[in-house]
Amino acid sequence: DTLDRSKKIIVYCASIDCHVSAKAYNILKEAGFTNLYDYCGGMREWIGTGQEATNGICSASYLKKAE
């Protein structure tokens, strides 16, 4: 077992309507990770507040559309 369970981990989904990040949070918590955060608003909220998402799936155009 070589994973640092105290390292910060932030989980998130595409939008507030998705609940996969909450499930991931609980799985990680049960596995002994201690420095966990769930960004509940998701990438759609992140982008909507003017934050950047410049690469990968987090920059997908559907995230930039109004809900």
PDB file of N, CA, C and O in Angstrom:
ATOM      1  N   ASP A   1       0.860  -1.195   0.000  1.00  0.00           N
ATOM      2  CA  ASP A   1       0.000   0.000   0.000  1.00  0.00           C
ATOM      3  C   ASP A   1       0.889   1.235   0.000  1.00  0.00           C
ATOM      4  O   ASP A   1       1.525   1.544   0.997  1.00  0.00           O
ATOM      5  N   THR A   2       0.924   1.968  -1.126  1.00  0.00           N
ATOM      6  CA  THR A   2       1.824   3.110  -1.255  1.00  0.00           C
ATOM      7  C   THR A   2       1.105   4.441  -1.419  1.00  0.00           C
ATOM      8  O   THR A   2       1.746   5.443  -1.675  1.00  0.00           O
ATOM      9  N   LEU A   3      -0.193   4.471  -1.292  1.00  0.00           N
ATOM     10  CA  LEU A   3      -0.945   5.716  -1.469  1.00  0.00           C
ATOM     11  C   LEU A   3      -0.902   6.557  -0.201  1.00  0.00           C
ATOM     12  O   LEU A   3      -1.051   6.045   0.902  1.00  0.00           O
ATOM     13  N   ASP A   4      -0.691   7.852  -0.382  1.00  0.00           N
ATOM     14  CA  ASP A   4      -0.706   8.793   0.746  1.00  0.00           C
ATOM     15  C   ASP A   4      -2.160   9.182   1.010  1.00  0.00           C
ATOM     16  O   ASP A   4      -2.744   9.972   0.288  1.00  0.00           O
ATOM     17  N   ARG A   5      -2.747   8.623   2.039  1.00  0.00           N
ATOM     18  CA  ARG A   5      -4.154   8.845   2.340  1.00  0.00           C
ATOM     19  C   ARG A   5      -4.427  10.212   2.971  1.00  0.00           C
ATOM     20  O   ARG A   5      -5.572  10.556   3.224  1.00  0.00           O
ATOM     21  N   SER A   6      -3.374  11.001   3.214  1.00  0.00           N
ATOM     22  CA  SER A   6      -3.578  12.347   3.750  1.00  0.00           C
ATOM     23  C   SER A   6      -3.464  13.422   2.659  1.00  0.00           C
ATOM     24  O   SER A   6      -3.689  14.599   2.915  1.00  0.00           O
ATOM     25  N   LYS A   7      -3.154  13.018   1.434  1.00  0.00           N
ATOM     26  CA  LYS A   7      -3.043  13.962   0.323  1.00  0.00           C
ATOM     27  C   LYS A   7      -4.416  14.522  -0.047  1.00  0.00           C
ATOM     28  O   LYS A   7      -5.412  13.799  -0.045  1.00  0.00           O
ATOM     29  N   LYS A   8      -4.469  15.817  -0.356  1.00  0.00           N
ATOM     30  CA  LYS A   8      -5.743  16.464  -0.711  1.00  0.00           C
ATOM     31  C   LYS A   8      -6.305  15.887  -2.006  1.00  0.00           C
ATOM     32  O   LYS A   8      -5.606  15.786  -3.011  1.00  0.00           O
ATOM     33  N   ILE A   9      -7.579  15.521  -1.953  1.00  0.00           N
ATOM     34  CA  ILE A   9      -8.295  15.025  -3.126  1.00  0.00           C
ATOM     35  C   ILE A   9      -9.606  15.791  -3.229  1.00  0.00           C
ATOM     36  O   ILE A   9     -10.368  15.865  -2.273  1.00  0.00           O
ATOM     37  N   ILE A  10      -9.850  16.359  -4.418  1.00  0.00           N
ATOM     38  CA  ILE A  10     -11.102  17.060  -4.685  1.00  0.00           C
ATOM     39  C   ILE A  10     -11.835  16.281  -5.771  1.00  0.00           C
ATOM     40  O   ILE A  10     -11.286  16.042  -6.845  1.00  0.00           O
ATOM     41  N   VAL A  11     -13.056  15.862  -5.474  1.00  0.00           N
ATOM     42  CA  VAL A  11     -13.868  15.153  -6.465  1.00  0.00           C
ATOM     43  C   VAL A  11     -14.967  16.094  -6.955  1.00  0.00           C
ATOM     44  O   VAL A  11     -15.408  16.977  -6.234  1.00  0.00           O
ATOM     45  N   TYR A  12     -15.368  15.913  -8.205  1.00  0.00           N
ATOM     46  CA  TYR A  12     -16.392  16.785  -8.785  1.00  0.00           C
ATOM     47  C   TYR A  12     -17.062  16.092  -9.952  1.00  0.00           C
ATOM     48  O   TYR A  12     -16.529  15.148 -10.518  1.00  0.00           O
ATOM     49  N   CYS A  13     -18.234  16.561 -10.291  1.00  0.00           N
ATOM     50  CA  CYS A  13     -18.995  16.074 -11.446  1.00  0.00           C
ATOM     51  C   CYS A  13     -19.106  17.187 -12.474  1.00  0.00           C
ATOM     52  O   CYS A  13     -18.532  18.261 -12.309  1.00  0.00           O
ATOM     53  N   ALA A  14     -19.900  16.955 -13.494  1.00  0.00           N
ATOM     54  CA  ALA A  14     -20.137  17.971 -14.512  1.00  0.00           C
ATOM     55  C   ALA A  14     -21.035  19.089 -13.983  1.00  0.00           C
ATOM     56  O   ALA A  14     -20.836  20.256 -14.290  1.00  0.00           O
ATOM     57  N   SER A  15     -22.032  18.728 -13.155  1.00  0.00           N
ATOM     58  CA  SER A  15     -22.959  19.733 -12.639  1.00  0.00           C
ATOM     59  C   SER A  15     -23.542  19.273 -11.312  1.00  0.00           C
ATOM     60  O   SER A  15     -23.326  18.150 -10.880  1.00  0.00           O
ATOM     61  N   ILE A  16     -24.312  20.149 -10.715  1.00  0.00           N
ATOM     62  CA  ILE A  16     -24.930  19.854  -9.419  1.00  0.00           C
ATOM     63  C   ILE A  16     -25.926  18.698  -9.512  1.00  0.00           C
ATOM     64  O   ILE A  16     -26.238  18.052  -8.519  1.00  0.00           O
ATOM     65  N   ASP A  17     -26.413  18.412 -10.717  1.00  0.00           N
ATOM     66  CA  ASP A  17     -27.382  17.331 -10.913  1.00  0.00           C
ATOM     67  C   ASP A  17     -26.760  15.933 -10.857  1.00  0.00           C
ATOM     68  O   ASP A  17     -27.465  14.940 -10.792  1.00  0.00           O
ATOM     69  N   CYS A  18     -25.457  15.864 -10.902  1.00  0.00           N
ATOM     70  CA  CYS A  18     -24.748  14.583 -10.886  1.00  0.00           C
ATOM     71  C   CYS A  18     -24.332  14.255  -9.454  1.00  0.00           C
ATOM     72  O   CYS A  18     -23.915  15.126  -8.704  1.00  0.00           O
ATOM     73  N   HIS A  19     -24.434  12.994  -9.092  1.00  0.00           N
ATOM     74  CA  HIS A  19     -24.113  12.596  -7.724  1.00  0.00           C
ATOM     75  C   HIS A  19     -22.969  11.582  -7.652  1.00  0.00           C
ATOM     76  O   HIS A  19     -22.728  10.994  -6.608  1.00  0.00           O
ATOM     77  N   VAL A  20     -22.261  11.428  -8.747  1.00  0.00           N
ATOM     78  CA  VAL A  20     -21.160  10.472  -8.778  1.00  0.00           C
ATOM     79  C   VAL A  20     -20.015  10.926  -7.875  1.00  0.00           C
ATOM     80  O   VAL A  20     -19.370  10.099  -7.231  1.00  0.00           O
ATOM     81  N   SER A  21     -19.776  12.230  -7.808  1.00  0.00           N
ATOM     82  CA  SER A  21     -18.682  12.705  -6.958  1.00  0.00           C
ATOM     83  C   SER A  21     -18.949  12.391  -5.489  1.00  0.00           C
ATOM     84  O   SER A  21     -18.026  12.063  -4.735  1.00  0.00           O
ATOM     85  N   ALA A  22     -20.190  12.460  -5.057  1.00  0.00           N
ATOM     86  CA  ALA A  22     -20.524  12.115  -3.671  1.00  0.00           C
ATOM     87  C   ALA A  22     -20.249  10.634  -3.408  1.00  0.00           C
ATOM     88  O   ALA A  22     -19.740  10.265  -2.339  1.00  0.00           O
ATOM     89  N   LYS A  23     -20.553   9.796  -4.390  1.00  0.00           N
ATOM     90  CA  LYS A  23     -20.264   8.369  -4.254  1.00  0.00           C
ATOM     91  C   LYS A  23     -18.752   8.140  -4.187  1.00  0.00           C
ATOM     92  O   LYS A  23     -18.274   7.347  -3.372  1.00  0.00           O
ATOM     93  N   ALA A  24     -18.006   8.837  -5.042  1.00  0.00           N
ATOM     94  CA  ALA A  24     -16.542   8.707  -5.036  1.00  0.00           C
ATOM     95  C   ALA A  24     -15.974   9.173  -3.698  1.00  0.00           C
ATOM     96  O   ALA A  24     -15.082   8.530  -3.139  1.00  0.00           O
ATOM     97  N   TYR A  25     -16.499  10.272  -3.186  1.00  0.00           N
ATOM     98  CA  TYR A  25     -16.079  10.788  -1.876  1.00  0.00           C
ATOM     99  C   TYR A  25     -16.258   9.720  -0.803  1.00  0.00           C
ATOM    100  O   TYR A  25     -15.341   9.458  -0.007  1.00  0.00           O
ATOM    101  N   ASN A  26     -17.415   9.096  -0.769  1.00  0.00           N
ATOM    102  CA  ASN A  26     -17.694   8.078   0.243  1.00  0.00           C
ATOM    103  C   ASN A  26     -16.801   6.852   0.084  1.00  0.00           C
ATOM    104  O   ASN A  26     -16.343   6.286   1.088  1.00  0.00           O
ATOM    105  N   ILE A  27     -16.536   6.445  -1.131  1.00  0.00           N
ATOM    106  CA  ILE A  27     -15.642   5.304  -1.364  1.00  0.00           C
ATOM    107  C   ILE A  27     -14.236   5.627  -0.867  1.00  0.00           C
ATOM    108  O   ILE A  27     -13.598   4.802  -0.195  1.00  0.00           O
ATOM    109  N   LEU A  28     -13.757   6.818  -1.183  1.00  0.00           N
ATOM    110  CA  LEU A  28     -12.423   7.216  -0.739  1.00  0.00           C
ATOM    111  C   LEU A  28     -12.353   7.330   0.785  1.00  0.00           C
ATOM    112  O   LEU A  28     -11.365   6.907   1.405  1.00  0.00           O
ATOM    113  N   LYS A  29     -13.398   7.883   1.382  1.00  0.00           N
ATOM    114  CA  LYS A  29     -13.442   8.014   2.842  1.00  0.00           C
ATOM    115  C   LYS A  29     -13.393   6.634   3.502  1.00  0.00           C
ATOM    116  O   LYS A  29     -12.644   6.426   4.467  1.00  0.00           O
ATOM    117  N   GLU A  30     -14.184   5.705   2.980  1.00  0.00           N
ATOM    118  CA  GLU A  30     -14.198   4.340   3.515  1.00  0.00           C
ATOM    119  C   GLU A  30     -12.842   3.648   3.339  1.00  0.00           C
ATOM    120  O   GLU A  30     -12.484   2.775   4.125  1.00  0.00           O
ATOM    121  N   ALA A  31     -12.084   4.079   2.324  1.00  0.00           N
ATOM    122  CA  ALA A  31     -10.763   3.506   2.065  1.00  0.00           C
ATOM    123  C   ALA A  31      -9.682   4.144   2.939  1.00  0.00           C
ATOM    124  O   ALA A  31      -8.516   3.788   2.829  1.00  0.00           O
ATOM    125  N   GLY A  32     -10.079   5.110   3.779  1.00  0.00           N
ATOM    126  CA  GLY A  32      -9.135   5.688   4.713  1.00  0.00           C
ATOM    127  C   GLY A  32      -8.530   7.018   4.316  1.00  0.00           C
ATOM    128  O   GLY A  32      -7.641   7.528   5.000  1.00  0.00           O
ATOM    129  N   PHE A  33      -9.004   7.607   3.221  1.00  0.00           N
ATOM    130  CA  PHE A  33      -8.499   8.927   2.830  1.00  0.00           C
ATOM    131  C   PHE A  33      -9.107   9.975   3.762  1.00  0.00           C
ATOM    132  O   PHE A  33     -10.287   9.901   4.116  1.00  0.00           O
ATOM    133  N   THR A  34      -8.303  10.945   4.170  1.00  0.00           N
ATOM    134  CA  THR A  34      -8.733  11.865   5.225  1.00  0.00           C
ATOM    135  C   THR A  34      -8.830  13.329   4.811  1.00  0.00           C
ATOM    136  O   THR A  34      -9.400  14.130   5.538  1.00  0.00           O
ATOM    137  N   ASN A  35      -8.284  13.696   3.666  1.00  0.00           N
ATOM    138  CA  ASN A  35      -8.258  15.096   3.257  1.00  0.00           C
ATOM    139  C   ASN A  35      -9.089  15.246   1.980  1.00  0.00           C
ATOM    140  O   ASN A  35      -8.584  15.581   0.924  1.00  0.00           O
ATOM    141  N   LEU A  36     -10.392  14.989   2.099  1.00  0.00           N
ATOM    142  CA  LEU A  36     -11.293  14.921   0.954  1.00  0.00           C
ATOM    143  C   LEU A  36     -12.217  16.128   0.862  1.00  0.00           C
ATOM    144  O   LEU A  36     -12.671  16.644   1.878  1.00  0.00           O
ATOM    145  N   TYR A  37     -12.522  16.512  -0.371  1.00  0.00           N
ATOM    146  CA  TYR A  37     -13.464  17.598  -0.631  1.00  0.00           C
ATOM    147  C   TYR A  37     -14.330  17.214  -1.820  1.00  0.00           C
ATOM    148  O   TYR A  37     -13.846  16.632  -2.782  1.00  0.00           O
ATOM    149  N   ASP A  38     -15.605  17.540  -1.759  1.00  0.00           N
ATOM    150  CA  ASP A  38     -16.528  17.314  -2.876  1.00  0.00           C
ATOM    151  C   ASP A  38     -17.014  18.675  -3.356  1.00  0.00           C
ATOM    152  O   ASP A  38     -17.731  19.371  -2.645  1.00  0.00           O
ATOM    153  N   TYR A  39     -16.579  19.063  -4.562  1.00  0.00           N
ATOM    154  CA  TYR A  39     -17.035  20.329  -5.134  1.00  0.00           C
ATOM    155  C   TYR A  39     -18.408  20.083  -5.752  1.00  0.00           C
ATOM    156  O   TYR A  39     -18.543  19.642  -6.887  1.00  0.00           O
ATOM    157  N   CYS A  40     -19.435  20.326  -4.957  1.00  0.00           N
ATOM    158  CA  CYS A  40     -20.808  19.938  -5.307  1.00  0.00           C
ATOM    159  C   CYS A  40     -21.366  20.626  -6.552  1.00  0.00           C
ATOM    160  O   CYS A  40     -22.193  20.051  -7.245  1.00  0.00           O
ATOM    161  N   GLY A  41     -20.966  21.836  -6.828  1.00  0.00           N
ATOM    162  CA  GLY A  41     -21.502  22.568  -7.974  1.00  0.00           C
ATOM    163  C   GLY A  41     -21.040  22.026  -9.307  1.00  0.00           C
ATOM    164  O   GLY A  41     -21.663  22.258 -10.340  1.00  0.00           O
ATOM    165  N   GLY A  42     -19.941  21.318  -9.313  1.00  0.00           N
ATOM    166  CA  GLY A  42     -19.421  20.720 -10.526  1.00  0.00           C
ATOM    167  C   GLY A  42     -18.755  21.706 -11.464  1.00  0.00           C
ATOM    168  O   GLY A  42     -18.658  22.905 -11.206  1.00  0.00           O
ATOM    169  N   MET A  43     -18.288  21.171 -12.576  1.00  0.00           N
ATOM    170  CA  MET A  43     -17.563  21.991 -13.551  1.00  0.00           C
ATOM    171  C   MET A  43     -18.445  23.057 -14.190  1.00  0.00           C
ATOM    172  O   MET A  43     -17.970  24.129 -14.524  1.00  0.00           O
ATOM    173  N   ARG A  44     -19.716  22.783 -14.346  1.00  0.00           N
ATOM    174  CA  ARG A  44     -20.596  23.799 -14.938  1.00  0.00           C
ATOM    175  C   ARG A  44     -20.634  25.044 -14.056  1.00  0.00           C
ATOM    176  O   ARG A  44     -20.527  26.170 -14.542  1.00  0.00           O
ATOM    177  N   GLU A  45     -20.745  24.866 -12.744  1.00  0.00           N
ATOM    178  CA  GLU A  45     -20.727  26.009 -11.835  1.00  0.00           C
ATOM    179  C   GLU A  45     -19.361  26.682 -11.852  1.00  0.00           C
ATOM    180  O   GLU A  45     -19.258  27.908 -11.873  1.00  0.00           O
ATOM    181  N   TRP A  46     -18.297  25.882 -11.835  1.00  0.00           N
ATOM    182  CA  TRP A  46     -16.930  26.404 -11.845  1.00  0.00           C
ATOM    183  C   TRP A  46     -16.729  27.343 -13.041  1.00  0.00           C
ATOM    184  O   TRP A  46     -16.282  28.467 -12.901  1.00  0.00           O
ATOM    185  N   ILE A  47     -17.092  26.859 -14.219  1.00  0.00           N
ATOM    186  CA  ILE A  47     -16.954  27.666 -15.433  1.00  0.00           C
ATOM    187  C   ILE A  47     -17.901  28.860 -15.395  1.00  0.00           C
ATOM    188  O   ILE A  47     -17.545  29.969 -15.796  1.00  0.00           O
ATOM    189  N   GLY A  48     -19.106  28.664 -14.869  1.00  0.00           N
ATOM    190  CA  GLY A  48     -20.094  29.744 -14.791  1.00  0.00           C
ATOM    191  C   GLY A  48     -19.676  30.898 -13.892  1.00  0.00           C
ATOM    192  O   GLY A  48     -20.160  32.015 -14.043  1.00  0.00           O
ATOM    193  N   THR A  49     -18.774  30.639 -12.954  1.00  0.00           N
ATOM    194  CA  THR A  49     -18.292  31.711 -12.080  1.00  0.00           C
ATOM    195  C   THR A  49     -17.052  32.389 -12.641  1.00  0.00           C
ATOM    196  O   THR A  49     -16.447  33.219 -11.982  1.00  0.00           O
ATOM    197  N   GLY A  50     -16.682  32.006 -13.870  1.00  0.00           N
ATOM    198  CA  GLY A  50     -15.561  32.661 -14.532  1.00  0.00           C
ATOM    199  C   GLY A  50     -14.218  31.978 -14.343  1.00  0.00           C
ATOM    200  O   GLY A  50     -13.204  32.469 -14.823  1.00  0.00           O
ATOM    201  N   GLN A  51     -14.208  30.824 -13.683  1.00  0.00           N
ATOM    202  CA  GLN A  51     -12.958  30.086 -13.506  1.00  0.00           C
ATOM    203  C   GLN A  51     -12.607  29.392 -14.821  1.00  0.00           C
ATOM    204  O   GLN A  51     -13.456  29.121 -15.640  1.00  0.00           O
ATOM    205  N   GLU A  52     -11.340  29.104 -15.003  1.00  0.00           N
ATOM    206  CA  GLU A  52     -10.896  28.491 -16.248  1.00  0.00           C
ATOM    207  C   GLU A  52     -10.889  26.966 -16.178  1.00  0.00           C
ATOM    208  O   GLU A  52     -10.635  26.388 -15.132  1.00  0.00           O
ATOM    209  N   ALA A  53     -11.189  26.357 -17.278  1.00  0.00           N
ATOM    210  CA  ALA A  53     -11.014  24.920 -17.494  1.00  0.00           C
ATOM    211  C   ALA A  53     -10.465  24.821 -18.902  1.00  0.00           C
ATOM    212  O   ALA A  53     -11.205  24.925 -19.869  1.00  0.00           O
ATOM    213  N   THR A  54      -9.175  24.689 -19.026  1.00  0.00           N
ATOM    214  CA  THR A  54      -8.530  24.882 -20.322  1.00  0.00           C
ATOM    215  C   THR A  54      -8.176  23.619 -21.085  1.00  0.00           C
ATOM    216  O   THR A  54      -7.755  23.705 -22.221  1.00  0.00           O
ATOM    217  N   ASN A  55      -8.321  22.446 -20.459  1.00  0.00           N
ATOM    218  CA  ASN A  55      -7.966  21.249 -21.218  1.00  0.00           C
ATOM    219  C   ASN A  55      -8.777  20.051 -20.757  1.00  0.00           C
ATOM    220  O   ASN A  55      -9.461  20.104 -19.746  1.00  0.00           O
ATOM    221  N   GLY A  56      -8.727  19.006 -21.529  1.00  0.00           N
ATOM    222  CA  GLY A  56      -9.411  17.777 -21.168  1.00  0.00           C
ATOM    223  C   GLY A  56     -10.926  17.893 -21.207  1.00  0.00           C
ATOM    224  O   GLY A  56     -11.500  18.832 -21.745  1.00  0.00           O
ATOM    225  N   ILE A  57     -11.572  16.912 -20.612  1.00  0.00           N
ATOM    226  CA  ILE A  57     -13.035  16.844 -20.613  1.00  0.00           C
ATOM    227  C   ILE A  57     -13.663  18.025 -19.894  1.00  0.00           C
ATOM    228  O   ILE A  57     -14.784  18.429 -20.189  1.00  0.00           O
ATOM    229  N   CYS A  58     -12.949  18.620 -18.948  1.00  0.00           N
ATOM    230  CA  CYS A  58     -13.502  19.739 -18.189  1.00  0.00           C
ATOM    231  C   CYS A  58     -13.675  20.993 -19.031  1.00  0.00           C
ATOM    232  O   CYS A  58     -14.313  21.946 -18.602  1.00  0.00           O
ATOM    233  N   SER A  59     -13.122  21.009 -20.234  1.00  0.00           N
ATOM    234  CA  SER A  59     -13.310  22.163 -21.112  1.00  0.00           C
ATOM    235  C   SER A  59     -14.362  21.903 -22.192  1.00  0.00           C
ATOM    236  O   SER A  59     -14.517  22.681 -23.111  1.00  0.00           O
ATOM    237  N   ALA A  60     -15.113  20.809 -22.060  1.00  0.00           N
ATOM    238  CA  ALA A  60     -16.121  20.453 -23.056  1.00  0.00           C
ATOM    239  C   ALA A  60     -17.158  21.561 -23.194  1.00  0.00           C
ATOM    240  O   ALA A  60     -17.577  22.158 -22.225  1.00  0.00           O
ATOM    241  N   SER A  61     -17.596  21.817 -24.415  1.00  0.00           N
ATOM    242  CA  SER A  61     -18.504  22.938 -24.682  1.00  0.00           C
ATOM    243  C   SER A  61     -19.836  22.800 -23.986  1.00  0.00           C
ATOM    244  O   SER A  61     -20.455  23.800 -23.605  1.00  0.00           O
ATOM    245  N   TYR A  62     -20.344  21.582 -23.751  1.00  0.00           N
ATOM    246  CA  TYR A  62     -21.654  21.436 -23.102  1.00  0.00           C
ATOM    247  C   TYR A  62     -21.645  21.976 -21.668  1.00  0.00           C
ATOM    248  O   TYR A  62     -22.688  22.329 -21.137  1.00  0.00           O
ATOM    249  N   LEU A  63     -20.496  22.072 -21.071  1.00  0.00           N
ATOM    250  CA  LEU A  63     -20.417  22.618 -19.705  1.00  0.00           C
ATOM    251  C   LEU A  63     -20.643  24.128 -19.684  1.00  0.00           C
ATOM    252  O   LEU A  63     -20.990  24.679 -18.668  1.00  0.00           O
ATOM    253  N   LYS A  64     -20.446  24.767 -20.826  1.00  0.00           N
ATOM    254  CA  LYS A  64     -20.563  26.217 -20.891  1.00  0.00           C
ATOM    255  C   LYS A  64     -21.979  26.695 -21.192  1.00  0.00           C
ATOM    256  O   LYS A  64     -22.279  27.847 -21.104  1.00  0.00           O
ATOM    257  N   LYS A  65     -22.864  25.766 -21.519  1.00  0.00           N
ATOM    258  CA  LYS A  65     -24.256  26.110 -21.825  1.00  0.00           C
ATOM    259  C   LYS A  65     -25.042  26.295 -20.542  1.00  0.00           C
ATOM    260  O   LYS A  65     -24.789  25.649 -19.543  1.00  0.00           O
ATOM    261  N   ALA A  66     -26.019  27.166 -20.580  1.00  0.00           N
ATOM    262  CA  ALA A  66     -26.870  27.392 -19.413  1.00  0.00           C
ATOM    263  C   ALA A  66     -27.684  26.144 -19.118  1.00  0.00           C
ATOM    264  O   ALA A  66     -28.096  25.429 -20.030  1.00  0.00           O
ATOM    265  N   GLU A  67     -27.935  25.909 -17.832  1.00  0.00           N
ATOM    266  CA  GLU A  67     -28.731  24.745 -17.444  1.00  0.00           C
ATOM    267  C   GLU A  67     -30.183  24.959 -17.756  1.00  0.00           C
ATOM    268  O   GLU A  67     -30.700  26.006 -17.803  1.00  0.00           O
TER     269      GLU A  67
END
